[in-house]
GROMACS .gro file of C-alpha atoms in nm:
model
  437
    1MET     CA    1  10.900   9.452   7.104
    2ARG     CA    2  11.251   9.592   7.058
    3ARG     CA    3  11.245   9.732   7.410
    4GLU     CA    4  11.148   9.393   7.559
    5GLN     CA    5  11.414   9.216   7.355
    6ASP     CA    6  11.681   9.460   7.468
    7SER     CA    7  11.565   9.421   7.829
    8ALA     CA    8  11.612   9.045   7.798
    9CYS     CA    9  11.967   9.103   7.674
   10GLY     CA   10  12.064   9.333   7.962
   11SER     CA   11  12.339   9.585   7.901
   12GLU     CA   12  12.428   9.410   7.576
   13GLY     CA   13  12.089   9.524   7.445
   14GLN     CA   14  12.221   9.876   7.401
   15SER     CA   15  12.482   9.775   7.144
   16GLU     CA   16  12.397   9.824   6.778
   17TYR     CA   17  12.295   9.526   6.567
   18VAL     CA   18  12.165   9.504   6.212
   19GLY     CA   19  11.937   9.202   6.235
   20ARG     CA   20  11.813   8.905   6.432
   21PHE     CA   21  11.831   8.533   6.367
   22ARG     CA   22  11.508   8.360   6.463
   23THR     CA   23  11.386   8.001   6.487
   24GLY     CA   24  11.017   8.063   6.416
   25ARG     CA   25  10.744   8.298   6.310
   26LEU     CA   26  10.371   8.356   6.352
   27ALA     CA   27  10.144   8.172   6.110
   28GLY     CA   28   9.820   8.364   6.150
   29ASN     CA   29   9.814   8.410   6.527
   30ARG     CA   30   9.992   8.086   6.610
   31PRO     CA   31  10.367   8.037   6.662
   32GLU     CA   32  10.536   7.809   6.409
   33ALA     CA   33  10.879   7.652   6.451
   34LEU     CA   34  11.097   7.648   6.141
   35ASP     CA   35  11.363   7.408   6.019
   36THR     CA   36  11.584   7.683   5.874
   37TRP     CA   37  11.703   8.018   6.002
   38ARG     CA   38  11.478   8.319   5.965
   39VAL     CA   39  11.651   8.658   5.967
   40THR     CA   40  11.476   8.989   6.030
   41THR     CA   41  11.623   9.333   5.972
   42ALA     CA   42  11.529   9.695   5.911
   43THR     CA   43  11.773   9.740   5.623
   44LEU     CA   44  11.723   9.623   5.265
   45ASP     CA   45  12.099   9.598   5.202
   46VAL     CA   46  12.134   9.363   5.499
   47ALA     CA   47  11.835   9.154   5.389
   48THR     CA   48  11.977   9.129   5.039
   49GLY     CA   49  12.321   9.031   5.172
   50VAL     CA   50  12.173   8.758   5.393
   51ALA     CA   51  11.966   8.622   5.103
   52SER     CA   52  12.270   8.618   4.876
   53LEU     CA   53  12.462   8.410   5.127
   54LEU     CA   54  12.192   8.188   5.280
   55GLY     CA   55  11.921   8.179   5.015
   56GLY     CA   56  11.564   8.298   5.033
   57GLU     CA   57  11.415   8.631   4.930
   58PRO     CA   58  11.371   8.953   5.130
   59ALA     CA   59  11.005   9.023   5.205
   60GLU     CA   60  10.805   9.251   5.429
   61TRP     CA   61  10.631   9.101   5.730
   62GLU     CA   62  10.365   9.239   5.959
   63THR     CA   63  10.527   9.389   6.267
   64THR     CA   64  10.535   9.711   6.467
   65ALA     CA   65  10.909   9.671   6.529
   66GLU     CA   66  11.184   9.827   6.320
   67ASP     CA   67  11.299   9.499   6.162
   68SER     CA   68  11.014   9.489   5.909
   69LEU     CA   69  11.204   9.280   5.649
   70GLU     CA   70  11.251   8.905   5.678
   71VAL     CA   71  11.449   8.640   5.493
   72LEU     CA   72  11.345   8.276   5.528
   73THR     CA   73  11.679   8.114   5.451
   74ASP     CA   74  11.763   7.776   5.301
   75TYR     CA   75  12.000   7.663   5.576
   76ASP     CA   76  11.981   7.531   5.930
   77MET     CA   77  12.348   7.616   5.999
   78VAL     CA   78  12.543   7.939   5.963
   79ARG     CA   79  12.908   8.018   6.027
   80ILE     CA   80  12.957   8.307   6.266
   81ILE     CA   81  13.229   8.502   6.446
   82VAL     CA   82  13.175   8.558   6.820
   83GLU     CA   83  13.392   8.834   6.964
   84GLY     CA   84  13.466   8.678   7.302
   85PRO     CA   85  13.261   8.564   7.604
   86SER     CA   86  13.115   8.913   7.661
   87ALA     CA   87  12.917   8.867   7.338
   88ILE     CA   88  12.700   8.612   7.520
   89ARG     CA   89  12.464   8.709   7.801
   90ALA     CA   90  12.284   8.428   7.986
   91ARG     CA   91  12.013   8.515   8.237
   92MET     CA   92  11.707   8.364   8.401
   93LEU     CA   93  11.403   8.590   8.358
   94LEU     CA   94  11.042   8.582   8.472
   95PHE     CA   95  10.808   8.825   8.301
   96GLY     CA   96  10.486   8.955   8.449
   97TYR     CA   97  10.198   9.158   8.317
   98GLN     CA   98  10.277   9.372   8.009
   99GLY     CA   99  10.629   9.232   7.986
  100LYS     CA  100  10.755   9.363   8.321
  101VAL     CA  101  11.058   9.170   8.450
  102LEU     CA  102  10.971   9.022   8.790
  103HIS     CA  103  11.282   8.810   8.842
  104ASP     CA  104  11.630   8.851   8.692
  105CYS     CA  105  11.917   8.624   8.796
  106ASP     CA  106  12.205   8.412   8.666
  107GLY     CA  107  12.067   8.096   8.826
  108THR     CA  108  12.249   8.158   9.154
  109ARG     CA  109  12.245   8.531   9.228
  110LEU     CA  110  12.003   8.812   9.150
  111LEU     CA  111  12.114   9.054   8.878
  112ALA     CA  112  11.838   9.312   8.928
  113PRO     CA  113  11.706   9.530   9.076
  114GLU     CA  114  12.034   9.694   9.170
  115ALA     CA  115  11.945   9.700   9.540
  116ASN     CA  116  11.920   9.318   9.543
  117ALA     CA  117  12.200   9.239   9.298
  118GLY     CA  118  12.428   8.966   9.431
  119LYS     CA  119  12.177   8.822   9.675
  120PRO     CA  120  12.080   8.452   9.644
  121CYS     CA  121  11.801   8.418   9.389
  122GLY     CA  122  11.635   8.108   9.538
  123CYS     CA  123  11.625   7.914   9.211
  124PRO     CA  124  11.637   7.531   9.235
  125GLU     CA  125  11.981   7.377   9.191
  126THR     CA  126  11.904   7.144   8.899
  127PHE     CA  127  11.793   7.238   8.551
  128GLU     CA  128  11.504   6.992   8.566
  129GLU     CA  129  11.366   7.156   8.881
  130ARG     CA  130  11.406   7.500   8.725
  131LYS     CA  131  11.233   7.382   8.410
  132LEU     CA  132  10.935   7.248   8.604
  133ALA     CA  133  10.904   7.573   8.799
  134ALA     CA  134  10.916   7.778   8.477
  135LYS     CA  135  10.666   7.551   8.304
  136SER     CA  136  10.418   7.604   8.587
  137GLY     CA  137  10.465   7.979   8.561
  138ARG     CA  138  10.629   8.005   8.903
  139GLY     CA  139  10.994   8.038   8.808
  140PRO     CA  140  11.220   8.213   8.559
  141ALA     CA  141  11.323   8.071   8.222
  142PRO     CA  142  11.649   8.109   8.030
  143SER     CA  143  11.713   8.416   7.818
  144ILE     CA  144  12.036   8.375   7.622
  145CYS     CA  145  12.156   8.658   7.401
  146ILE     CA  146  12.434   8.598   7.147
  147ASN     CA  147  12.588   8.878   6.938
  148PHE     CA  148  12.791   8.779   6.631
  149LYS     CA  149  12.896   8.859   6.276
  150LEU     CA  150  12.860   8.636   5.971
  151ALA     CA  151  13.197   8.476   5.902
  152ASP     CA  152  13.166   8.518   5.525
  153GLU     CA  153  13.011   8.866   5.535
  154PRO     CA  154  13.134   9.041   5.853
  155ALA     CA  155  13.090   9.378   5.684
  156LEU     CA  156  12.712   9.337   5.708
  157GLY     CA  157  12.742   9.414   6.080
  158ARG     CA  158  12.652   9.251   6.408
  159PHE     CA  159  12.352   9.018   6.436
  160ARG     CA  160  12.175   8.885   6.741
  161PHE     CA  161  12.015   8.558   6.841
  162VAL     CA  162  11.796   8.545   7.153
  163SER     CA  163  11.690   8.204   7.283
  164SER     CA  164  11.494   8.059   7.573
  165SER     CA  165  11.622   7.707   7.502
  166TRP     CA  166  11.694   7.500   7.813
  167GLU     CA  167  11.930   7.281   7.608
  168LEU     CA  168  12.136   7.585   7.511
  169ALA     CA  169  12.124   7.710   7.871
  170LYS     CA  170  12.288   7.385   7.986
  171THR     CA  171  12.586   7.437   7.755
  172VAL     CA  172  12.630   7.814   7.761
  173ALA     CA  173  12.880   7.806   8.050
  174ASP     CA  174  13.103   7.565   7.856
  175LEU     CA  175  13.070   7.786   7.550
  176GLN     CA  176  13.179   8.095   7.744
  177ARG     CA  177  13.479   7.908   7.885
  178ALA     CA  178  13.583   7.804   7.536
  179LEU     CA  179  13.553   8.162   7.415
  180THR     CA  180  13.760   8.281   7.711
  181GLU     CA  181  14.033   8.030   7.630
  182ALA     CA  182  14.029   8.137   7.263
  183ASP     CA  183  14.113   8.491   7.379
  184GLY     CA  184  13.971   8.680   7.082
  185PRO     CA  185  13.718   8.660   6.800
  186THR     CA  186  13.621   8.295   6.756
  187THR     CA  187  13.468   8.113   6.460
  188CYS     CA  188  13.162   7.904   6.546
  189ASP     CA  189  12.873   7.728   6.380
  190LEU     CA  190  12.524   7.834   6.487
  191ALA     CA  191  12.288   7.547   6.404
  192LEU     CA  192  11.933   7.425   6.444
  193GLU     CA  193  12.000   7.063   6.533
  194LEU     CA  194  11.722   6.812   6.470
  195VAL     CA  195  11.628   6.599   6.772
  196GLU     CA  196  11.408   6.292   6.722
  197LEU     CA  197  11.283   6.074   7.005
  198THR     CA  198  11.001   5.848   7.116
  199THR     CA  199  10.828   5.912   7.446
  200ALA     CA  200  10.758   5.642   7.704
  201SER     CA  201  10.400   5.626   7.573
  202GLY     CA  202  10.526   5.556   7.220
  203VAL     CA  203  10.464   5.899   7.067
  204ALA     CA  204  10.722   6.009   6.810
  205VAL     CA  205  10.846   6.362   6.879
  206CYS     CA  206  11.093   6.583   6.700
  207TYR     CA  207  11.210   6.939   6.741
  208ARG     CA  208  11.500   7.168   6.657
  209LYS     CA  209  11.735   7.288   6.929
  210PRO     CA  210  11.981   7.576   6.883
  211VAL     CA  211  12.345   7.475   6.913
  212VAL     CA  212  12.666   7.681   6.909
  213ARG     CA  213  12.984   7.489   6.825
  214VAL     CA  214  13.328   7.643   6.862
  215LEU     CA  215  13.541   7.531   6.566
  216ASP     CA  216  13.887   7.395   6.638
  217ASP     CA  217  13.977   7.464   6.275
  218PRO     CA  218  13.817   7.782   6.135
  219ALA     CA  219  13.937   7.679   5.790
  220LEU     CA  220  13.683   7.396   5.772
  221PRO     CA  221  13.444   7.431   5.478
  222ALA     CA  222  13.144   7.649   5.555
  223PRO     CA  223  12.802   7.481   5.572
  224TYR     CA  224  12.700   7.687   5.267
  225PRO     CA  225  12.893   7.828   4.973
  226ALA     CA  226  13.046   8.172   5.006
  227VAL     CA  227  12.901   8.269   4.668
  228ARG     CA  228  12.720   8.591   4.596
  229ARG     CA  229  12.388   8.543   4.422
  230PRO     CA  230  12.149   8.816   4.305
  231SER     CA  231  11.847   8.872   4.526
  232ARG     CA  232  11.541   9.088   4.487
  233MET     CA  233  11.286   9.260   4.704
  234LEU     CA  234  10.935   9.123   4.670
  235PRO     CA  235  10.685   9.393   4.577
  236PRO     CA  236  10.455   9.503   4.861
  237SER     CA  237  10.160   9.324   4.698
  238HIS     CA  238  10.333   8.992   4.775
  239ALA     CA  239  10.404   9.073   5.139
  240SER     CA  240  10.171   8.882   5.369
  241SER     CA  241  10.168   8.617   5.637
  242ASP     CA  242  10.204   8.356   5.362
  243VAL     CA  243  10.545   8.209   5.284
  244PRO     CA  244  10.717   8.413   5.008
  245ALA     CA  245  10.809   8.238   4.687
  246ARG     CA  246  11.129   8.038   4.718
  247SER     CA  247  11.432   8.093   4.498
  248SER     CA  248  11.502   7.804   4.261
  249LYS     CA  249  11.873   7.889   4.256
  250SER     CA  250  11.966   7.751   4.597
  251PRO     CA  251  12.294   7.562   4.549
  252VAL     CA  252  12.343   7.198   4.645
  253LEU     CA  253  12.675   7.112   4.809
  254PRO     CA  254  12.844   6.774   4.774
  255GLY     CA  255  12.754   6.565   5.077
  256ARG     CA  256  12.513   6.824   5.213
  257GLN     CA  257  12.163   6.933   5.122
  258PRO     CA  258  12.001   7.259   5.219
  259ALA     CA  259  11.731   7.203   5.476
  260ALA     CA  260  11.384   7.145   5.336
  261PRO     CA  261  11.231   7.480   5.240
  262HIS     CA  262  11.049   7.621   5.543
  263ARG     CA  263  10.913   7.288   5.653
  264SER     CA  264  10.754   7.367   5.987
  265LEU     CA  265  10.795   7.151   6.295
  266ASN     CA  266  10.427   7.062   6.265
  267SER     CA  267  10.493   6.905   5.924
  268VAL     CA  268  10.781   6.700   6.066
  269VAL     CA  269  10.562   6.569   6.347
  270SER     CA  270  10.292   6.489   6.090
  271GLY     CA  271  10.542   6.284   5.894
  272LEU     CA  272  10.648   6.091   6.201
  273ALA     CA  273  10.285   6.025   6.289
  274SER     CA  274  10.229   5.887   5.938
  275VAL     CA  275  10.526   5.655   5.975
  276SER     CA  276  10.395   5.526   6.307
  277GLY     CA  277  10.063   5.429   6.150
  278THR     CA  278   9.846   5.734   6.214
  279GLU     CA  279   9.663   5.817   5.894
  280ARG     CA  280   9.698   6.178   5.781
  281THR     CA  281   9.593   6.354   5.466
  282SER     CA  282   9.730   6.647   5.272
  283GLY     CA  283   9.585   6.898   5.029
  284PRO     CA  284   9.231   7.036   5.047
  285ASP     CA  285   9.108   6.746   5.261
  286ALA     CA  286   9.380   6.788   5.522
  287PRO     CA  287   9.257   6.858   5.877
  288GLU     CA  288   9.270   7.219   5.989
  289ALA     CA  289   9.522   7.330   6.246
  290VAL     CA  290   9.392   7.278   6.598
  291ALA     CA  291   9.441   7.494   6.904
  292GLN     CA  292   9.702   7.387   7.158
  293PRO     CA  293   9.630   7.605   7.462
  294ARG     CA  294   9.837   7.615   7.777
  295THR     CA  295   9.619   7.447   8.038
  296ALA     CA  296   9.616   7.515   8.411
  297ALA     CA  297   9.404   7.411   8.707
  298GLY     CA  298   9.349   7.551   9.055
  299VAL     CA  299   9.146   7.473   9.365
  300LEU     CA  300   8.942   7.691   9.600
  301PHE     CA  301   8.959   7.589   9.966
  302PHE     CA  302   8.753   7.748  10.242
  303ASP     CA  303   8.750   7.775  10.620
  304GLU     CA  304   8.447   7.752  10.844
  305ALA     CA  305   8.378   8.125  10.792
  306ASP     CA  306   8.355   8.064  10.414
  307ARG     CA  307   8.674   8.258  10.346
  308VAL     CA  308   8.882   8.144  10.049
  309LEU     CA  309   9.245   8.034  10.077
  310LEU     CA  310   9.499   8.230   9.874
  311VAL     CA  311   9.874   8.176   9.841
  312LYS     CA  312  10.146   8.438   9.798
  313PRO     CA  313  10.428   8.343   9.559
  314THR     CA  314  10.787   8.438   9.643
  315TYR     CA  315  10.880   8.513   9.282
  316LYS     CA  316  10.624   8.784   9.201
  317PRO     CA  317  10.395   9.029   9.380
  318GLY     CA  318  10.031   8.962   9.466
  319TRP     CA  319   9.826   8.659   9.560
  320GLU     CA  320   9.700   8.355   9.369
  321ILE     CA  321   9.492   8.043   9.426
  322PRO     CA  322   9.668   7.707   9.471
  323GLY     CA  323   9.732   7.555   9.129
  324GLY     CA  324   9.946   7.570   8.818
  325TYR     CA  325  10.003   7.440   8.466
  326LEU     CA  326   9.937   7.076   8.379
  327HIS     CA  327  10.202   6.824   8.282
  328PRO     CA  328  10.167   6.634   7.950
  329GLY     CA  329   9.901   6.363   7.978
  330GLU     CA  330   9.775   6.494   8.313
  331THR     CA  331   9.404   6.555   8.371
  332PRO     CA  332   9.298   6.894   8.512
  333SER     CA  333   9.184   6.740   8.842
  334ASP     CA  334   9.506   6.538   8.879
  335GLY     CA  335   9.715   6.846   8.797
  336ALA     CA  336   9.526   7.053   9.051
  337ALA     CA  337   9.582   6.789   9.320
  338ARG     CA  338   9.953   6.769   9.239
  339GLU     CA  339   9.994   7.146   9.258
  340VAL     CA  340   9.816   7.158   9.594
  341LYS     CA  341  10.053   6.894   9.730
  342GLU     CA  342  10.359   7.077   9.592
  343GLU     CA  343  10.253   7.419   9.720
  344LEU     CA  344  10.079   7.337  10.049
  345GLY     CA  345  10.215   6.993  10.137
  346ILE     CA  346   9.867   6.843  10.186
  347THR     CA  347   9.653   6.602   9.983
  348PRO     CA  348   9.286   6.688  10.039
  349PRO     CA  349   9.034   6.558   9.782
  350VAL     CA  350   8.964   6.781   9.482
  351GLY     CA  351   8.592   6.827   9.436
  352ARG     CA  352   8.376   6.914   9.139
  353LEU     CA  353   8.454   7.162   8.863
  354LEU     CA  354   8.334   7.517   8.930
  355VAL     CA  355   8.445   7.700   8.615
  356ALA     CA  356   8.630   7.644   8.288
  357ASP     CA  357   8.769   7.970   8.152
  358TRP     CA  358   8.901   8.030   7.799
  359ALA     CA  359   9.128   8.329   7.857
  360PRO     CA  360   9.412   8.383   7.607
  361HIS     CA  361   9.699   8.593   7.736
  362PRO     CA  362   9.821   8.886   7.521
  363THR     CA  363  10.180   8.757   7.523
  364GLU     CA  364  10.149   8.388   7.620
  365GLY     CA  365   9.878   8.281   7.374
  366ASP     CA  366   9.573   8.056   7.419
  367LYS     CA  367   9.495   7.944   7.772
  368LEU     CA  368   9.231   7.711   7.917
  369LEU     CA  369   9.193   7.734   8.294
  370PHE     CA  370   8.995   7.516   8.535
  371VAL     CA  371   8.894   7.594   8.894
  372PHE     CA  372   8.775   7.314   9.123
  373ASP     CA  373   8.595   7.318   9.457
  374GLY     CA  374   8.814   7.193   9.741
  375GLY     CA  375   8.543   7.249  10.001
  376ILE     CA  376   8.602   7.342  10.364
  377LEU     CA  377   8.955   7.262  10.480
  378PRO     CA  378   8.925   7.124  10.835
  379ALA     CA  379   9.136   7.277  11.111
  380GLU     CA  380   9.341   6.959  11.152
  381GLU     CA  381   9.432   6.964  10.782
  382ARG     CA  382   9.510   7.335  10.791
  383ALA     CA  383   9.754   7.260  11.071
  384GLN     CA  384   9.941   7.024  10.837
  385ILE     CA  385  10.005   7.287  10.569
  386ASN     CA  386  10.378   7.301  10.504
  387LEU     CA  387  10.497   7.569  10.261
  388ASP     CA  388  10.826   7.503  10.083
  389GLY     CA  389  10.934   7.867  10.119
  390VAL     CA  390  11.086   7.859   9.770
  391GLU     CA  391  10.782   7.914   9.549
  392ILE     CA  392  10.514   7.991   9.808
  393GLY     CA  393  10.602   8.210  10.103
  394GLU     CA  394  10.264   8.272  10.266
  395TYR     CA  395   9.901   8.164  10.270
  396ALA     CA  396   9.590   8.315  10.426
  397PHE     CA  397   9.211   8.301  10.411
  398HIS     CA  398   9.030   8.605  10.269
  399THR     CA  399   8.670   8.713  10.231
  400ALA     CA  400   8.505   8.734   9.891
  401ASP     CA  401   8.499   9.115   9.897
  402GLN     CA  402   8.881   9.118   9.927
  403ILE     CA  403   8.936   8.913   9.611
  404ASP     CA  404   8.933   9.204   9.366
  405MET     CA  405   9.198   9.390   9.568
  406LEU     CA  406   9.434   9.093   9.610
  407LEU     CA  407   9.423   8.919   9.271
  408ILE     CA  408   9.507   9.048   8.924
  409PRO     CA  409   9.185   9.133   8.732
  410ARG     CA  410   9.191   8.825   8.507
  411LEU     CA  411   9.216   8.587   8.802
  412ALA     CA  412   8.979   8.791   9.019
  413ARG     CA  413   8.702   8.758   8.757
  414ARG     CA  414   8.759   8.384   8.737
  415VAL     CA  415   8.752   8.335   9.114
  416GLN     CA  416   8.440   8.551   9.158
  417ALA     CA  417   8.266   8.344   8.890
  418ALA     CA  418   8.376   8.025   9.070
  419LEU     CA  419   8.238   8.153   9.399
  420ASP     CA  420   7.909   8.232   9.226
  421ALA     CA  421   7.897   7.885   9.068
  422ARG     CA  422   7.966   7.726   9.408
  423SER     CA  423   7.682   7.918   9.570
  424ARG     CA  424   7.446   7.790   9.299
  425ALA     CA  425   7.585   7.433   9.300
  426ALA     CA  426   7.653   7.488   8.930
  427THR     CA  427   7.941   7.477   8.680
  428SER     CA  428   8.006   7.778   8.456
  429TYR     CA  429   8.179   7.815   8.122
  430LEU     CA  430   8.369   8.146   8.096
  431GLU     CA  431   8.544   8.346   7.827
  432HIS     CA  432   8.792   8.596   7.971
  433GLY     CA  433   8.628   8.541   8.310
  434THR     CA  434   8.279   8.626   8.189
  435ALA     CA  435   8.006   8.361   8.193
  436ARG     CA  436   7.862   8.255   7.858
  437LEU     CA  437   7.514   8.105   7.869
   0.00000   0.00000   0.00000
């Protein structure tokens, strides 16, 4: 984990830091967004110092990384000192299998590998286009690394915050300019700002976005009191995936309340749903957490020789089938048709479902993947294929016995199962690419 984090931070990853500020954690095996800062560290003195300043209690958490202590703080804002623009590294990264970096750029030029550094990266010009490409798994996403010290306890050492927030990515250039103009260590507030909105379909949504604000007046009151309070290490018997007991000594400032103790984003959304009229319960009768898998859909097209059409992305090695991740509210068949139009420039009908595959990814979590039958693509329609050259650089028809050599194993199993289902005029349910009867 530490090696992947340092890779995301580039050369800055080699500098020493004593802990990380985080916006979430794993609850069981599911990611959970938090309303207050979570700090992880390998050092008890650092954990105790953070707890004394920001509230919470040091506790052990289950990890293979060095930072095995965590503090779930009381505050959604912390005052920091950023030592100039070089303390911030903003990149666009696309990770492949086992965390390998497939694409590394600054949004305009490639940063790695060294042989290609400085060459145009091919990323879309607008953030919205980049976001759509990343969401479909075909483009890089932001990786912003900020190194800083706590303004009220700089002696604790340098901390790090790593974010993939698109909102932060939009403002990081302005932040670096402000730090350049400041010409030296600069006092800032690092905050988790609450965003509440209602979608076009009337659904209430809220989330926390990370924000860094450069202070014009560093003498402004801190968002928490610079008061030392005793803290203690929870005994190992209390260390688990459950939330540690909260300190009852968290101070209340005039005109400002500490953020609600570890109220997850899910609980906030539940509250909004209740306000909008959706009945929810709490306590022992509350509904269990439900899976929220990433969902994708693809289509198999064939030529008259029964060869299957594969596409070759420009942003990573290997071949794939036409398709991608669904948009919110989009059905699998509609999403598959949209992806075919985006990638191939054609709009053939999407036929029946061949397979549905439950195949969680080791780093990306639960996934549900659908493969549809596109049937034989007539010669006149094949002649109309128009690749955009940005995401897809090549397409070709291949025989079934070439599939295992051209596709990654997970996808190869899924496609082979789809070919078998097509030959039997059947639909198969898969788990990790293996049919379950």
